[in-house]
Amino acid sequence: MKNTKLSERQFWLQRLGKTALRAIHILGITGAGGGILLGVAQEDWLVYWCMAMTTGSLLMLWEIVRDWRWLIQLKGVLTLVKLGLLTLFIPFASYKPELLITVLLLSVVVSHGPAGLRHFSVIHGRRIDARKEVKG
């Protein structure tokens, strides 16, 4: 996304779009997470899993397009670590609940940790602030 100032209409469209994506993502995480933690048959929560993975990928792409530095900030790095943990669902299927809980706890750090932690660059060893972001 460009450095140019957004019009009020563009701002609200982006804000509402990102909020909608995040809401659907949380719904997907809730459905899939409940199924995994309660030992429900996979076919009963698979649609939620697909919803979470699709919206999560779109949110990640949104951040990378907005500012590539997201990839070297701790919030981006931890998101990639979460994806790595999710891939362990395949070889370590019996540990899905534990892996999911770890991913959820990392999500809290990424979403609610202090800016100095979330914006910390693993390459530069200091906080790197990205372009102004549209919250959502």
PDB file of N, CA and C in Angstrom, residues 4-5 7 13 23 27-28 42 50 54 58 69 76 78 82-83 94 99-100 117 128 132 134-135:
ATOM      1  N   THR A   4       0.617   7.354   0.558  1.00  0.00           N
ATOM      2  CA  THR A   4      -0.308   8.468   0.434  1.00  0.00           C
ATOM      3  C   THR A   4      -1.421   8.359   1.465  1.00  0.00           C
ATOM      4  N   LYS A   5      -1.922   9.530   1.828  1.00  0.00           N
ATOM      5  CA  LYS A   5      -2.984   9.578   2.827  1.00  0.00           C
ATOM      6  C   LYS A   5      -4.270   9.026   2.224  1.00  0.00           C
ATOM      7  N   SER A   7      -8.272   8.587   1.779  1.00  0.00           N
ATOM      8  CA  SER A   7      -9.480   9.390   1.953  1.00  0.00           C
ATOM      9  C   SER A   7     -10.290   8.753   3.083  1.00  0.00           C
ATOM     10  N   LEU A  13     -13.471   1.798   4.362  1.00  0.00           N
ATOM     11  CA  LEU A  13     -13.581   0.540   3.621  1.00  0.00           C
ATOM     12  C   LEU A  13     -12.494  -0.447   4.065  1.00  0.00           C
ATOM     13  N   ALA A  23     -13.009 -10.922  12.122  1.00  0.00           N
ATOM     14  CA  ALA A  23     -14.165 -11.553  12.767  1.00  0.00           C
ATOM     15  C   ALA A  23     -14.378 -12.972  12.241  1.00  0.00           C
ATOM     16  N   LEU A  27     -14.042 -16.553  14.254  1.00  0.00           N
ATOM     17  CA  LEU A  27     -15.085 -17.573  14.185  1.00  0.00           C
ATOM     18  C   LEU A  27     -14.485 -18.913  13.757  1.00  0.00           C
ATOM     19  N   GLY A  28     -13.632 -18.888  12.746  1.00  0.00           N
ATOM     20  CA  GLY A  28     -12.984 -20.112  12.296  1.00  0.00           C
ATOM     21  C   GLY A  28     -12.112 -20.746  13.363  1.00  0.00           C
ATOM     22  N   GLN A  42     -13.221 -34.730  12.828  1.00  0.00           N
ATOM     23  CA  GLN A  42     -12.653 -33.677  11.973  1.00  0.00           C
ATOM     24  C   GLN A  42     -13.647 -33.139  10.956  1.00  0.00           C
ATOM     25  N   CYS A  50     -10.869 -24.445   7.523  1.00  0.00           N
ATOM     26  CA  CYS A  50     -10.646 -23.804   6.221  1.00  0.00           C
ATOM     27  C   CYS A  50     -10.913 -22.301   6.309  1.00  0.00           C
ATOM     28  N   THR A  54      -7.933 -19.631   5.593  1.00  0.00           N
ATOM     29  CA  THR A  54      -8.116 -18.695   4.479  1.00  0.00           C
ATOM     30  C   THR A  54      -8.032 -17.253   4.967  1.00  0.00           C
ATOM     31  N   LEU A  58      -5.149 -14.343   4.328  1.00  0.00           N
ATOM     32  CA  LEU A  58      -5.483 -13.024   3.781  1.00  0.00           C
ATOM     33  C   LEU A  58      -5.015 -11.900   4.706  1.00  0.00           C
ATOM     34  N   ARG A  69       8.231  -5.055   6.154  1.00  0.00           N
ATOM     35  CA  ARG A  69       8.969  -5.165   7.422  1.00  0.00           C
ATOM     36  C   ARG A  69       8.218  -5.969   8.472  1.00  0.00           C
ATOM     37  N   GLY A  76       5.359 -10.594  12.990  1.00  0.00           N
ATOM     38  CA  GLY A  76       5.385 -11.404  11.774  1.00  0.00           C
ATOM     39  C   GLY A  76       6.110 -12.717  11.983  1.00  0.00           C
ATOM     40  N   LEU A  78       6.527 -14.362  14.787  1.00  0.00           N
ATOM     41  CA  LEU A  78       5.722 -15.260  15.609  1.00  0.00           C
ATOM     42  C   LEU A  78       4.533 -15.821  14.837  1.00  0.00           C
ATOM     43  N   LYS A  82       3.767 -19.700  14.346  1.00  0.00           N
ATOM     44  CA  LYS A  82       2.449 -20.311  14.547  1.00  0.00           C
ATOM     45  C   LYS A  82       2.085 -21.200  13.357  1.00  0.00           C
ATOM     46  N   LEU A  83       2.351 -20.731  12.150  1.00  0.00           N
ATOM     47  CA  LEU A  83       2.090 -21.555  10.959  1.00  0.00           C
ATOM     48  C   LEU A  83       2.928 -22.834  10.989  1.00  0.00           C
ATOM     49  N   SER A  94      -1.556 -36.571  17.505  1.00  0.00           N
ATOM     50  CA  SER A  94      -2.011 -36.814  18.885  1.00  0.00           C
ATOM     51  C   SER A  94      -1.727 -35.616  19.802  1.00  0.00           C
ATOM     52  N   LEU A  99      -0.584 -28.324  20.687  1.00  0.00           N
ATOM     53  CA  LEU A  99      -0.090 -27.419  19.646  1.00  0.00           C
ATOM     54  C   LEU A  99      -1.045 -26.232  19.477  1.00  0.00           C
ATOM     55  N   LEU A 100      -2.338 -26.510  19.477  1.00  0.00           N
ATOM     56  CA  LEU A 100      -3.326 -25.449  19.340  1.00  0.00           C
ATOM     57  C   LEU A 100      -3.239 -24.458  20.497  1.00  0.00           C
ATOM     58  N   LEU A 117       7.470  -4.802  21.904  1.00  0.00           N
ATOM     59  CA  LEU A 117       7.711  -6.228  21.684  1.00  0.00           C
ATOM     60  C   LEU A 117       7.236  -6.639  20.296  1.00  0.00           C
ATOM     61  N   ILE A 128      11.343  -1.467  15.227  1.00  0.00           N
ATOM     62  CA  ILE A 128      11.204  -0.860  13.911  1.00  0.00           C
ATOM     63  C   ILE A 128       9.717  -0.583  13.708  1.00  0.00           C
ATOM     64  N   LYS A 132       1.974   3.605   9.063  1.00  0.00           N
ATOM     65  CA  LYS A 132       0.704   3.680   9.776  1.00  0.00           C
ATOM     66  C   LYS A 132      -0.226   2.601   9.247  1.00  0.00           C
ATOM     67  N   VAL A 134      -3.966   0.449   9.222  1.00  0.00           N
ATOM     68  CA  VAL A 134      -5.407   0.568   9.424  1.00  0.00           C
ATOM     69  C   VAL A 134      -5.792  -0.543  10.377  1.00  0.00           C
ATOM     70  N   LYS A 135      -6.242  -0.193  11.564  1.00  0.00           N
ATOM     71  CA  LYS A 135      -6.626  -1.183  12.561  1.00  0.00           C
ATOM     72  C   LYS A 135      -7.882  -1.902  12.099  1.00  0.00           C
TER      73      LYS A 135
END
